[in-house]
mmCIF file with all atom_site columns, C-alpha atoms and ligand atoms in Angstrom:
data_model
loop_
_atom_site.group_PDB
_atom_site.id
_atom_site.type_symbol
_atom_site.label_atom_id
_atom_site.label_alt_id
_atom_site.label_comp_id
_atom_site.label_asym_id
_atom_site.label_entity_id
_atom_site.label_seq_id
_atom_site.pdbx_PDB_ins_code
_atom_site.Cartn_x
_atom_site.Cartn_y
_atom_site.Cartn_z
_atom_site.occupancy
_atom_site.B_iso_or_equiv
_atom_site.pdbx_formal_charge
_atom_site.auth_seq_id
_atom_site.auth_comp_id
_atom_site.auth_asym_id
_atom_site.auth_atom_id
_atom_site.pdbx_PDB_model_num
ATOM   1   C CA  . UNK A 1 1   ? 12.938  82.604  -46.081 1.00 39.00 ? 1   UNK A CA  1
ATOM   2   C CA  . UNK A 1 2   ? 12.872  84.421  -49.242 1.00 40.00 ? 2   UNK A CA  1
ATOM   3   C CA  . UNK A 1 3   ? 12.185  87.973  -49.959 1.00 42.00 ? 3   UNK A CA  1
ATOM   4   C CA  . UNK A 1 4   ? 8.536   88.527  -48.812 1.00 43.00 ? 4   UNK A CA  1
ATOM   5   C CA  . UNK A 1 5   ? 7.371   91.505  -50.350 1.00 40.00 ? 5   UNK A CA  1
ATOM   6   C CA  . UNK A 1 6   ? 8.432   94.910  -51.747 1.00 41.00 ? 6   UNK A CA  1
ATOM   7   C CA  . UNK A 1 7   ? 6.781   97.863  -50.584 1.00 43.00 ? 7   UNK A CA  1
ATOM   8   C CA  . UNK A 1 8   ? 3.616   98.742  -52.694 1.00 40.00 ? 8   UNK A CA  1
ATOM   9   C CA  . UNK A 1 9   ? 1.432   101.657 -52.675 1.00 47.00 ? 9   UNK A CA  1
ATOM   10  C CA  . UNK A 1 10  ? -1.571  101.849 -52.429 1.00 54.00 ? 10  UNK A CA  1
ATOM   11  C CA  . UNK A 1 11  ? -1.755  99.100  -49.561 1.00 61.00 ? 11  UNK A CA  1
ATOM   12  C CA  . UNK A 1 12  ? -4.268  96.917  -50.868 1.00 88.00 ? 12  UNK A CA  1
ATOM   13  C CA  . UNK A 1 13  ? -3.633  94.139  -48.363 1.00 96.00 ? 13  UNK A CA  1
ATOM   14  C CA  . UNK A 1 14  ? -3.116  94.743  -44.696 1.00 98.00 ? 14  UNK A CA  1
ATOM   15  C CA  . UNK A 1 15  ? -2.331  92.003  -42.203 1.00 98.00 ? 15  UNK A CA  1
ATOM   16  C CA  . UNK A 1 16  ? -3.768  92.686  -38.780 1.00 98.00 ? 16  UNK A CA  1
ATOM   17  C CA  . UNK A 1 17  ? -2.577  90.813  -35.761 1.00 98.00 ? 17  UNK A CA  1
ATOM   18  C CA  . UNK A 1 18  ? -4.919  90.922  -32.563 1.00 98.00 ? 18  UNK A CA  1
ATOM   19  C CA  . UNK A 1 19  ? -6.357  89.207  -29.721 1.00 98.00 ? 19  UNK A CA  1
ATOM   20  C CA  . UNK A 1 20  ? -8.493  86.207  -29.553 1.00 97.00 ? 20  UNK A CA  1
ATOM   21  C CA  . UNK A 1 21  ? -9.470  87.090  -25.915 1.00 97.00 ? 21  UNK A CA  1
ATOM   22  C CA  . UNK A 1 22  ? -13.211 87.291  -25.009 1.00 97.00 ? 22  UNK A CA  1
ATOM   23  C CA  . UNK A 1 23  ? -12.236 88.288  -21.427 1.00 98.00 ? 23  UNK A CA  1
ATOM   24  C CA  . UNK A 1 24  ? -10.382 91.596  -22.317 1.00 98.00 ? 24  UNK A CA  1
ATOM   25  C CA  . UNK A 1 25  ? -12.046 95.196  -21.972 1.00 98.00 ? 25  UNK A CA  1
ATOM   26  C CA  . UNK A 1 26  ? -14.756 95.578  -24.630 1.00 98.00 ? 26  UNK A CA  1
ATOM   27  C CA  . UNK A 1 27  ? -12.852 98.631  -25.745 1.00 98.00 ? 27  UNK A CA  1
ATOM   28  C CA  . UNK A 1 28  ? -10.353 96.494  -27.558 1.00 98.00 ? 28  UNK A CA  1
ATOM   29  C CA  . UNK A 1 29  ? -12.935 94.680  -29.374 1.00 98.00 ? 29  UNK A CA  1
ATOM   30  C CA  . UNK A 1 30  ? -14.378 98.013  -30.443 1.00 98.00 ? 30  UNK A CA  1
ATOM   31  C CA  . UNK A 1 31  ? -10.987 99.152  -31.883 1.00 98.00 ? 31  UNK A CA  1
ATOM   32  C CA  . UNK A 1 32  ? -10.882 95.965  -33.690 1.00 98.00 ? 32  UNK A CA  1
ATOM   33  C CA  . UNK A 1 33  ? -14.269 96.450  -35.249 1.00 98.00 ? 33  UNK A CA  1
ATOM   34  C CA  . UNK A 1 34  ? -13.456 100.155 -36.185 1.00 98.00 ? 34  UNK A CA  1
ATOM   35  C CA  . UNK A 1 35  ? -10.391 99.281  -37.861 1.00 98.00 ? 35  UNK A CA  1
ATOM   36  C CA  . UNK A 1 36  ? -11.941 96.526  -39.921 1.00 98.00 ? 36  UNK A CA  1
ATOM   37  C CA  . UNK A 1 37  ? -14.626 99.121  -41.081 1.00 98.00 ? 37  UNK A CA  1
ATOM   38  C CA  . UNK A 1 38  ? -11.899 101.776 -41.778 1.00 98.00 ? 38  UNK A CA  1
ATOM   39  C CA  . UNK A 1 39  ? -9.834  99.463  -43.940 1.00 98.00 ? 39  UNK A CA  1
ATOM   40  C CA  . UNK A 1 40  ? -12.898 98.102  -45.774 1.00 97.00 ? 40  UNK A CA  1
ATOM   41  C CA  . UNK A 1 41  ? -13.927 101.574 -46.698 1.00 97.00 ? 41  UNK A CA  1
ATOM   42  C CA  . UNK A 1 42  ? -10.459 102.434 -47.763 1.00 96.00 ? 42  UNK A CA  1
ATOM   43  C CA  . UNK A 1 43  ? -10.687 99.615  -50.230 1.00 96.00 ? 43  UNK A CA  1
ATOM   44  C CA  . UNK A 1 44  ? -7.905  97.675  -48.448 1.00 97.00 ? 44  UNK A CA  1
ATOM   45  C CA  . UNK A 1 45  ? -8.436  93.808  -47.991 1.00 97.00 ? 45  UNK A CA  1
ATOM   46  C CA  . UNK A 1 46  ? -7.483  92.388  -44.776 1.00 98.00 ? 46  UNK A CA  1
ATOM   47  C CA  . UNK A 1 47  ? -5.511  89.231  -43.910 1.00 98.00 ? 47  UNK A CA  1
ATOM   48  C CA  . UNK A 1 48  ? -5.738  87.854  -40.424 1.00 98.00 ? 48  UNK A CA  1
ATOM   49  C CA  . UNK A 1 49  ? -5.549  84.667  -38.583 1.00 98.00 ? 49  UNK A CA  1
ATOM   50  C CA  . UNK A 1 50  ? -9.242  83.516  -39.642 1.00 98.00 ? 50  UNK A CA  1
ATOM   51  C CA  . UNK A 1 51  ? -10.411 83.394  -35.933 1.00 97.00 ? 51  UNK A CA  1
ATOM   52  C CA  . UNK A 1 52  ? -13.878 84.353  -34.932 1.00 96.00 ? 52  UNK A CA  1
ATOM   53  C CA  . UNK A 1 53  ? -13.164 85.009  -31.137 1.00 97.00 ? 53  UNK A CA  1
ATOM   54  C CA  . UNK A 1 54  ? -12.382 88.431  -29.392 1.00 98.00 ? 54  UNK A CA  1
ATOM   55  C CA  . UNK A 1 55  ? -10.729 91.135  -31.466 1.00 98.00 ? 55  UNK A CA  1
ATOM   56  C CA  . UNK A 1 56  ? -10.146 88.858  -34.352 1.00 98.00 ? 56  UNK A CA  1
ATOM   57  C CA  . UNK A 1 57  ? -13.880 88.268  -34.826 1.00 98.00 ? 57  UNK A CA  1
ATOM   58  C CA  . UNK A 1 58  ? -14.608 91.912  -34.257 1.00 98.00 ? 58  UNK A CA  1
ATOM   59  C CA  . UNK A 1 59  ? -12.250 92.820  -36.874 1.00 98.00 ? 59  UNK A CA  1
ATOM   60  C CA  . UNK A 1 60  ? -13.593 90.499  -39.477 1.00 98.00 ? 60  UNK A CA  1
ATOM   61  C CA  . UNK A 1 61  ? -17.195 91.494  -38.615 1.00 98.00 ? 61  UNK A CA  1
ATOM   62  C CA  . UNK A 1 62  ? -16.438 95.242  -38.818 1.00 98.00 ? 62  UNK A CA  1
ATOM   63  C CA  . UNK A 1 63  ? -14.783 94.772  -42.220 1.00 98.00 ? 63  UNK A CA  1
ATOM   64  C CA  . UNK A 1 64  ? -17.436 92.513  -43.632 1.00 98.00 ? 64  UNK A CA  1
ATOM   65  C CA  . UNK A 1 65  ? -20.256 94.806  -42.641 1.00 98.00 ? 65  UNK A CA  1
ATOM   66  C CA  . UNK A 1 66  ? -18.646 97.644  -44.501 1.00 98.00 ? 66  UNK A CA  1
ATOM   67  C CA  . UNK A 1 67  ? -18.326 95.461  -47.561 1.00 97.00 ? 67  UNK A CA  1
ATOM   68  C CA  . UNK A 1 68  ? -14.657 94.511  -47.292 1.00 97.00 ? 68  UNK A CA  1
ATOM   69  C CA  . UNK A 1 69  ? -12.719 91.606  -48.360 1.00 97.00 ? 69  UNK A CA  1
ATOM   70  C CA  . UNK A 1 70  ? -11.363 89.474  -45.510 1.00 98.00 ? 70  UNK A CA  1
ATOM   71  C CA  . UNK A 1 71  ? -8.856  86.673  -45.956 1.00 98.00 ? 71  UNK A CA  1
ATOM   72  C CA  . UNK A 1 72  ? -8.421  84.331  -42.895 1.00 98.00 ? 72  UNK A CA  1
ATOM   73  C CA  . UNK A 1 73  ? -5.257  81.771  -42.742 1.00 98.00 ? 73  UNK A CA  1
ATOM   74  C CA  . UNK A 1 74  ? -5.970  79.238  -39.945 1.00 98.00 ? 74  UNK A CA  1
ATOM   75  C CA  . UNK A 1 75  ? -4.056  76.191  -38.983 1.00 98.00 ? 75  UNK A CA  1
ATOM   76  C CA  . UNK A 1 76  ? -5.988  72.897  -39.460 1.00 97.00 ? 76  UNK A CA  1
ATOM   77  C CA  . UNK A 1 77  ? -6.036  72.144  -35.720 1.00 97.00 ? 77  UNK A CA  1
ATOM   78  C CA  . UNK A 1 78  ? -7.816  75.453  -34.991 1.00 97.00 ? 78  UNK A CA  1
ATOM   79  C CA  . UNK A 1 79  ? -10.311 74.688  -37.868 1.00 96.00 ? 79  UNK A CA  1
ATOM   80  C CA  . UNK A 1 80  ? -10.869 71.191  -36.563 1.00 95.00 ? 80  UNK A CA  1
ATOM   81  C CA  . UNK A 1 81  ? -11.964 72.828  -33.131 1.00 96.00 ? 81  UNK A CA  1
ATOM   82  C CA  . UNK A 1 82  ? -14.279 75.143  -35.074 1.00 95.00 ? 82  UNK A CA  1
ATOM   83  C CA  . UNK A 1 83  ? -12.366 78.347  -34.185 1.00 96.00 ? 83  UNK A CA  1
ATOM   84  C CA  . UNK A 1 84  ? -12.506 79.565  -37.730 1.00 96.00 ? 84  UNK A CA  1
ATOM   85  C CA  . UNK A 1 85  ? -14.878 82.384  -38.629 1.00 97.00 ? 85  UNK A CA  1
ATOM   86  C CA  . UNK A 1 86  ? -17.463 81.005  -41.195 1.00 95.00 ? 86  UNK A CA  1
ATOM   87  C CA  . UNK A 1 87  ? -18.304 84.054  -43.237 1.00 96.00 ? 87  UNK A CA  1
ATOM   88  C CA  . UNK A 1 88  ? -14.986 85.438  -44.607 1.00 98.00 ? 88  UNK A CA  1
ATOM   89  C CA  . UNK A 1 89  ? -14.349 86.052  -48.179 1.00 97.00 ? 89  UNK A CA  1
ATOM   90  C CA  . UNK A 1 90  ? -11.752 83.521  -48.060 1.00 97.00 ? 90  UNK A CA  1
ATOM   91  C CA  . UNK A 1 91  ? -10.620 81.188  -45.440 1.00 97.00 ? 91  UNK A CA  1
ATOM   92  C CA  . UNK A 1 92  ? -7.246  79.107  -46.087 1.00 97.00 ? 92  UNK A CA  1
ATOM   93  C CA  . UNK A 1 93  ? -6.594  76.021  -43.948 1.00 98.00 ? 93  UNK A CA  1
ATOM   94  C CA  . UNK A 1 94  ? -2.740  75.463  -43.494 1.00 98.00 ? 94  UNK A CA  1
ATOM   95  C CA  . UNK A 1 95  ? -0.809  72.813  -41.767 1.00 97.00 ? 95  UNK A CA  1
ATOM   96  C CA  . UNK A 1 96  ? 0.618   74.653  -38.788 1.00 97.00 ? 96  UNK A CA  1
ATOM   97  C CA  . UNK A 1 97  ? 1.071   78.042  -36.983 1.00 96.00 ? 97  UNK A CA  1
ATOM   98  C CA  . UNK A 1 98  ? 4.323   78.624  -38.654 1.00 96.00 ? 98  UNK A CA  1
ATOM   99  C CA  . UNK A 1 99  ? 3.032   78.283  -42.166 1.00 97.00 ? 99  UNK A CA  1
ATOM   100 C CA  . UNK A 1 100 ? 0.016   80.636  -41.150 1.00 98.00 ? 100 UNK A CA  1
ATOM   101 C CA  . UNK A 1 101 ? 2.280   83.467  -39.993 1.00 97.00 ? 101 UNK A CA  1
ATOM   102 C CA  . UNK A 1 102 ? 4.501   83.159  -43.015 1.00 97.00 ? 102 UNK A CA  1
ATOM   103 C CA  . UNK A 1 103 ? 1.400   83.173  -45.260 1.00 97.00 ? 103 UNK A CA  1
ATOM   104 C CA  . UNK A 1 104 ? -0.284  86.024  -43.475 1.00 98.00 ? 104 UNK A CA  1
ATOM   105 C CA  . UNK A 1 105 ? 2.890   88.158  -43.974 1.00 97.00 ? 105 UNK A CA  1
ATOM   106 C CA  . UNK A 1 106 ? 3.641   87.023  -47.439 1.00 96.00 ? 106 UNK A CA  1
ATOM   107 C CA  . UNK A 1 107 ? 0.103   88.309  -48.577 1.00 97.00 ? 107 UNK A CA  1
ATOM   108 C CA  . UNK A 1 108 ? 0.710   91.722  -46.732 1.00 97.00 ? 108 UNK A CA  1
ATOM   109 C CA  . UNK A 1 109 ? 1.662   95.075  -47.926 1.00 96.00 ? 109 UNK A CA  1
ATOM   110 C CA  . UNK A 1 110 ? 1.470   96.516  -44.479 1.00 97.00 ? 110 UNK A CA  1
ATOM   111 C CA  . UNK A 1 111 ? 1.190   95.151  -40.767 1.00 98.00 ? 111 UNK A CA  1
ATOM   112 C CA  . UNK A 1 112 ? -1.053  96.487  -37.901 1.00 98.00 ? 112 UNK A CA  1
ATOM   113 C CA  . UNK A 1 113 ? -0.825  95.132  -34.438 1.00 98.00 ? 113 UNK A CA  1
ATOM   114 C CA  . UNK A 1 114 ? -3.674  95.696  -32.056 1.00 98.00 ? 114 UNK A CA  1
ATOM   115 C CA  . UNK A 1 115 ? -3.399  94.984  -28.387 1.00 98.00 ? 115 UNK A CA  1
ATOM   116 C CA  . UNK A 1 116 ? -3.350  91.174  -27.804 1.00 98.00 ? 116 UNK A CA  1
ATOM   117 C CA  . UNK A 1 117 ? -1.459  88.362  -26.124 1.00 98.00 ? 117 UNK A CA  1
ATOM   118 C CA  . UNK A 1 118 ? 1.361   86.220  -26.743 1.00 98.00 ? 118 UNK A CA  1
ATOM   119 C CA  . UNK A 1 119 ? 0.054   85.184  -30.112 1.00 97.00 ? 119 UNK A CA  1
ATOM   120 C CA  . UNK A 1 120 ? -0.159  88.750  -31.084 1.00 98.00 ? 120 UNK A CA  1
ATOM   121 C CA  . UNK A 1 121 ? 3.274   89.724  -29.571 1.00 98.00 ? 121 UNK A CA  1
ATOM   122 C CA  . UNK A 1 122 ? 4.972   86.892  -31.376 1.00 97.00 ? 122 UNK A CA  1
ATOM   123 C CA  . UNK A 1 123 ? 3.440   87.902  -34.713 1.00 98.00 ? 123 UNK A CA  1
ATOM   124 C CA  . UNK A 1 124 ? 4.587   91.381  -34.122 1.00 98.00 ? 124 UNK A CA  1
ATOM   125 C CA  . UNK A 1 125 ? 7.975   90.796  -33.158 1.00 98.00 ? 125 UNK A CA  1
ATOM   126 C CA  . UNK A 1 126 ? 8.497   88.409  -35.821 1.00 98.00 ? 126 UNK A CA  1
ATOM   127 C CA  . UNK A 1 127 ? 7.372   91.008  -38.366 1.00 98.00 ? 127 UNK A CA  1
ATOM   128 C CA  . UNK A 1 128 ? 9.667   93.473  -36.928 1.00 98.00 ? 128 UNK A CA  1
ATOM   129 C CA  . UNK A 1 129 ? 12.683  91.172  -37.001 1.00 98.00 ? 129 UNK A CA  1
ATOM   130 C CA  . UNK A 1 130 ? 12.060  90.321  -40.625 1.00 98.00 ? 130 UNK A CA  1
ATOM   131 C CA  . UNK A 1 131 ? 11.804  93.956  -41.488 1.00 98.00 ? 131 UNK A CA  1
ATOM   132 C CA  . UNK A 1 132 ? 15.209  94.575  -39.650 1.00 98.00 ? 132 UNK A CA  1
ATOM   133 C CA  . UNK A 1 133 ? 16.652  91.738  -41.878 1.00 97.00 ? 133 UNK A CA  1
ATOM   134 C CA  . UNK A 1 134 ? 15.243  93.188  -44.985 1.00 97.00 ? 134 UNK A CA  1
ATOM   135 C CA  . UNK A 1 135 ? 12.855  90.377  -45.554 1.00 97.00 ? 135 UNK A CA  1
ATOM   136 C CA  . UNK A 1 136 ? 9.726   92.341  -45.077 1.00 97.00 ? 136 UNK A CA  1
ATOM   137 C CA  . UNK A 1 137 ? 9.652   96.025  -46.237 1.00 97.00 ? 137 UNK A CA  1
ATOM   138 C CA  . UNK A 1 138 ? 6.206   97.430  -45.504 1.00 97.00 ? 138 UNK A CA  1
ATOM   139 C CA  . UNK A 1 139 ? 4.816   99.607  -42.681 1.00 97.00 ? 139 UNK A CA  1
ATOM   140 C CA  . UNK A 1 140 ? 4.269   98.204  -39.382 1.00 98.00 ? 140 UNK A CA  1
ATOM   141 C CA  . UNK A 1 141 ? 1.817   100.039 -37.254 1.00 98.00 ? 141 UNK A CA  1
ATOM   142 C CA  . UNK A 1 142 ? 1.160   99.522  -33.439 1.00 98.00 ? 142 UNK A CA  1
ATOM   143 C CA  . UNK A 1 143 ? -2.259  100.747 -32.211 1.00 98.00 ? 143 UNK A CA  1
ATOM   144 C CA  . UNK A 1 144 ? -1.501  101.628 -28.737 1.00 98.00 ? 144 UNK A CA  1
ATOM   145 C CA  . UNK A 1 145 ? -4.993  101.575 -27.401 1.00 98.00 ? 145 UNK A CA  1
ATOM   146 C CA  . UNK A 1 146 ? -5.089  102.770 -23.738 1.00 98.00 ? 146 UNK A CA  1
ATOM   147 C CA  . UNK A 1 147 ? -1.327  102.648 -23.586 1.00 98.00 ? 147 UNK A CA  1
ATOM   148 C CA  . UNK A 1 148 ? -1.339  98.945  -23.740 1.00 98.00 ? 148 UNK A CA  1
ATOM   149 C CA  . UNK A 1 149 ? 1.968   98.799  -25.759 1.00 98.00 ? 149 UNK A CA  1
ATOM   150 C CA  . UNK A 1 150 ? 3.812   101.307 -23.477 1.00 98.00 ? 150 UNK A CA  1
ATOM   151 C CA  . UNK A 1 151 ? 5.769   98.579  -21.688 1.00 98.00 ? 151 UNK A CA  1
ATOM   152 C CA  . UNK A 1 152 ? 6.803   96.863  -25.075 1.00 98.00 ? 152 UNK A CA  1
ATOM   153 C CA  . UNK A 1 153 ? 7.832   100.278 -26.493 1.00 98.00 ? 153 UNK A CA  1
ATOM   154 C CA  . UNK A 1 154 ? 10.049  100.777 -23.417 1.00 98.00 ? 154 UNK A CA  1
ATOM   155 C CA  . UNK A 1 155 ? 11.601  97.323  -23.933 1.00 98.00 ? 155 UNK A CA  1
ATOM   156 C CA  . UNK A 1 156 ? 12.360  98.203  -27.590 1.00 98.00 ? 156 UNK A CA  1
ATOM   157 C CA  . UNK A 1 157 ? 13.828  101.531 -26.557 1.00 98.00 ? 157 UNK A CA  1
ATOM   158 C CA  . UNK A 1 158 ? 15.835  99.646  -24.030 1.00 98.00 ? 158 UNK A CA  1
ATOM   159 C CA  . UNK A 1 159 ? 17.048  97.403  -26.795 1.00 98.00 ? 159 UNK A CA  1
ATOM   160 C CA  . UNK A 1 160 ? 18.230  100.376 -28.921 1.00 98.00 ? 160 UNK A CA  1
ATOM   161 C CA  . UNK A 1 161 ? 19.754  102.314 -25.763 1.00 98.00 ? 161 UNK A CA  1
ATOM   162 C CA  . UNK A 1 162 ? 21.569  99.117  -24.964 1.00 98.00 ? 162 UNK A CA  1
ATOM   163 C CA  . UNK A 1 163 ? 22.814  98.883  -28.548 1.00 97.00 ? 163 UNK A CA  1
ATOM   164 C CA  . UNK A 1 164 ? 21.395  95.400  -29.135 1.00 98.00 ? 164 UNK A CA  1
ATOM   165 C CA  . UNK A 1 165 ? 19.796  97.373  -31.882 1.00 98.00 ? 165 UNK A CA  1
ATOM   166 C CA  . UNK A 1 166 ? 20.724  100.317 -34.121 1.00 97.00 ? 166 UNK A CA  1
ATOM   167 C CA  . UNK A 1 167 ? 19.163  103.612 -33.407 1.00 97.00 ? 167 UNK A CA  1
ATOM   168 C CA  . UNK A 1 168 ? 17.882  103.645 -37.178 1.00 97.00 ? 168 UNK A CA  1
ATOM   169 C CA  . UNK A 1 169 ? 15.800  100.424 -36.065 1.00 98.00 ? 169 UNK A CA  1
ATOM   170 C CA  . UNK A 1 170 ? 13.343  102.747 -34.252 1.00 98.00 ? 170 UNK A CA  1
ATOM   171 C CA  . UNK A 1 171 ? 12.068  103.499 -37.671 1.00 97.00 ? 171 UNK A CA  1
ATOM   172 C CA  . UNK A 1 172 ? 10.896  99.984  -38.021 1.00 98.00 ? 172 UNK A CA  1
ATOM   173 C CA  . UNK A 1 173 ? 7.577   100.499 -36.567 1.00 98.00 ? 173 UNK A CA  1
ATOM   174 C CA  . UNK A 1 174 ? 4.937   103.448 -36.159 1.00 98.00 ? 174 UNK A CA  1
ATOM   175 C CA  . UNK A 1 175 ? 2.900   104.141 -33.354 1.00 98.00 ? 175 UNK A CA  1
ATOM   176 C CA  . UNK A 1 176 ? -0.616  105.426 -33.262 1.00 98.00 ? 176 UNK A CA  1
ATOM   177 C CA  . UNK A 1 177 ? -3.280  105.984 -30.714 1.00 98.00 ? 177 UNK A CA  1
ATOM   178 C CA  . UNK A 1 178 ? -6.212  104.630 -32.500 1.00 98.00 ? 178 UNK A CA  1
ATOM   179 C CA  . UNK A 1 179 ? -7.517  102.948 -35.415 1.00 98.00 ? 179 UNK A CA  1
ATOM   180 C CA  . UNK A 1 180 ? -8.482  106.303 -37.027 1.00 98.00 ? 180 UNK A CA  1
ATOM   181 C CA  . UNK A 1 181 ? -4.785  107.079 -37.536 1.00 98.00 ? 181 UNK A CA  1
ATOM   182 C CA  . UNK A 1 182 ? -3.748  103.746 -39.090 1.00 98.00 ? 182 UNK A CA  1
ATOM   183 C CA  . UNK A 1 183 ? -4.330  104.617 -42.808 1.00 97.00 ? 183 UNK A CA  1
ATOM   184 C CA  . UNK A 1 184 ? -2.354  107.668 -42.643 1.00 96.00 ? 184 UNK A CA  1
ATOM   185 C CA  . UNK A 1 185 ? 0.554   106.141 -40.653 1.00 97.00 ? 185 UNK A CA  1
ATOM   186 C CA  . UNK A 1 186 ? 0.758   103.413 -43.449 1.00 96.00 ? 186 UNK A CA  1
ATOM   187 C CA  . UNK A 1 187 ? 1.001   106.054 -45.969 1.00 94.00 ? 187 UNK A CA  1
ATOM   188 C CA  . UNK A 1 188 ? 3.758   108.327 -44.129 1.00 95.00 ? 188 UNK A CA  1
ATOM   189 C CA  . UNK A 1 189 ? 5.634   105.615 -42.382 1.00 95.00 ? 189 UNK A CA  1
ATOM   190 C CA  . UNK A 1 190 ? 9.527   105.843 -43.413 1.00 94.00 ? 190 UNK A CA  1
ATOM   191 C CA  . UNK A 1 191 ? 10.414  103.990 -46.451 1.00 95.00 ? 191 UNK A CA  1
ATOM   192 C CA  . UNK A 1 192 ? 12.395  100.714 -45.661 1.00 97.00 ? 192 UNK A CA  1
ATOM   193 C CA  . UNK A 1 193 ? 14.920  99.090  -48.131 1.00 96.00 ? 193 UNK A CA  1
ATOM   194 C CA  . UNK A 1 194 ? 16.413  95.452  -48.243 1.00 96.00 ? 194 UNK A CA  1
ATOM   195 C CA  . UNK A 1 195 ? 19.711  97.388  -48.071 1.00 95.00 ? 195 UNK A CA  1
ATOM   196 C CA  . UNK A 1 196 ? 18.969  98.308  -44.487 1.00 95.00 ? 196 UNK A CA  1
ATOM   197 C CA  . UNK A 1 197 ? 20.071  94.791  -43.593 1.00 95.00 ? 197 UNK A CA  1
ATOM   198 C CA  . UNK A 1 198 ? 23.634  96.348  -43.775 1.00 94.00 ? 198 UNK A CA  1
ATOM   199 C CA  . UNK A 1 199 ? 23.073  97.725  -40.404 1.00 95.00 ? 199 UNK A CA  1
ATOM   200 C CA  . UNK A 1 200 ? 20.962  94.696  -39.145 1.00 96.00 ? 200 UNK A CA  1
ATOM   201 C CA  . UNK A 1 201 ? 23.703  94.045  -36.687 1.00 94.00 ? 201 UNK A CA  1
ATOM   202 C CA  . UNK A 1 202 ? 24.194  96.970  -34.333 1.00 94.00 ? 202 UNK A CA  1
ATOM   203 C CA  . UNK A 1 203 ? 27.853  98.011  -34.124 1.00 93.00 ? 203 UNK A CA  1
HETATM 204 P P1  . LIG B 2 .   ? -3.374  86.298  -28.695 1.00 56.78 ? 301 LIG B P1  1
HETATM 205 O O1  . LIG B 2 .   ? -3.128  87.579  -28.964 1.00 56.78 ? 301 LIG B O1  1
HETATM 206 O O2  . LIG B 2 .   ? -2.508  85.585  -27.832 1.00 56.78 ? 301 LIG B O2  1
HETATM 207 O O3  . LIG B 2 .   ? -4.916  86.045  -28.387 1.00 56.78 ? 301 LIG B O3  1
HETATM 208 O O4  . LIG B 2 .   ? -3.322  85.535  -30.077 1.00 56.78 ? 301 LIG B O4  1
HETATM 209 C C1  . LIG B 2 .   ? -3.805  85.901  -31.106 1.00 56.78 ? 301 LIG B C1  1
HETATM 210 C C2  . LIG B 2 .   ? -3.028  85.268  -32.260 1.00 56.78 ? 301 LIG B C2  1
HETATM 211 O O5  . LIG B 2 .   ? -2.872  83.872  -31.921 1.00 56.78 ? 301 LIG B O5  1
HETATM 212 C C3  . LIG B 2 .   ? -3.940  85.081  -33.586 1.00 56.78 ? 301 LIG B C3  1
HETATM 213 O O6  . LIG B 2 .   ? -3.509  86.008  -34.499 1.00 56.78 ? 301 LIG B O6  1
HETATM 214 C C4  . LIG B 2 .   ? -3.701  83.680  -33.920 1.00 56.78 ? 301 LIG B C4  1
HETATM 215 O O7  . LIG B 2 .   ? -2.491  83.596  -34.653 1.00 56.78 ? 301 LIG B O7  1
HETATM 216 C C5  . LIG B 2 .   ? -3.540  82.985  -32.653 1.00 56.78 ? 301 LIG B C5  1
HETATM 217 N N1  . LIG B 2 .   ? -4.739  82.452  -32.172 1.00 56.78 ? 301 LIG B N1  1
HETATM 218 C C6  . LIG B 2 .   ? -4.844  82.326  -30.703 1.00 56.78 ? 301 LIG B C6  1
HETATM 219 N N2  . LIG B 2 .   ? -5.906  81.906  -30.123 1.00 56.78 ? 301 LIG B N2  1
HETATM 220 C C7  . LIG B 2 .   ? -6.749  81.854  -31.318 1.00 56.78 ? 301 LIG B C7  1
HETATM 221 C C8  . LIG B 2 .   ? -8.070  81.504  -31.459 1.00 56.78 ? 301 LIG B C8  1
HETATM 222 N N3  . LIG B 2 .   ? -8.922  80.977  -30.649 1.00 56.78 ? 301 LIG B N3  1
HETATM 223 N N4  . LIG B 2 .   ? -8.556  81.219  -32.693 1.00 56.78 ? 301 LIG B N4  1
HETATM 224 C C9  . LIG B 2 .   ? -7.612  81.671  -33.710 1.00 56.78 ? 301 LIG B C9  1
HETATM 225 N N5  . LIG B 2 .   ? -6.520  82.186  -33.606 1.00 56.78 ? 301 LIG B N5  1
HETATM 226 C C10 . LIG B 2 .   ? -5.942  81.998  -32.397 1.00 56.78 ? 301 LIG B C10 1
#
């Protein structure tokens, strides 16, 4: 994979990873809806997986209701199953999950992860890994609603404590408590350079 994106300010295109679940606590859907509205009002466009269920649908609806631009990237099999949101500003149908993930990140100047399942976790950890390797340089913000991400944050701390990662890798992501803190976190997150791949391997 080539260089994905240089960090740019202001952050016009924010990639959001979040849950498809309809069964999680409605508080998580509310957080997604609020984030969508806040990003739209701030003039950021949103890139996401293009789905209409759970937090994904709530995110899109929050942004669209506030007049925002929402770009969905969905794999063909999901679109064939009619899982796609039908009122987005743009919906791009791609061949497979791998292409979707690459497309989402390539279009993004910043990443936000809301609570979610394996799909969200996989996307988030790939973004962190690519940033560690200097292939994505933008802010990565975790919204730790109700402490949902505490176990993952403990695991990442264990990776640093165990020297699987460098202490400086603790700057790859920023944690906030709620969506209202996301925009400021994007603006103030530590700069990351492609040269930081020099310490991608912990020594
Ligand atoms: P999860 O957090 O496990 O619910 O997965 C959410 C992520 O997985 C999304 O960002 C999508 O990449 C994908 N995904 C899983 N289920 C769906 C669905 N029903 N519709 C659209 N995308 C989905």
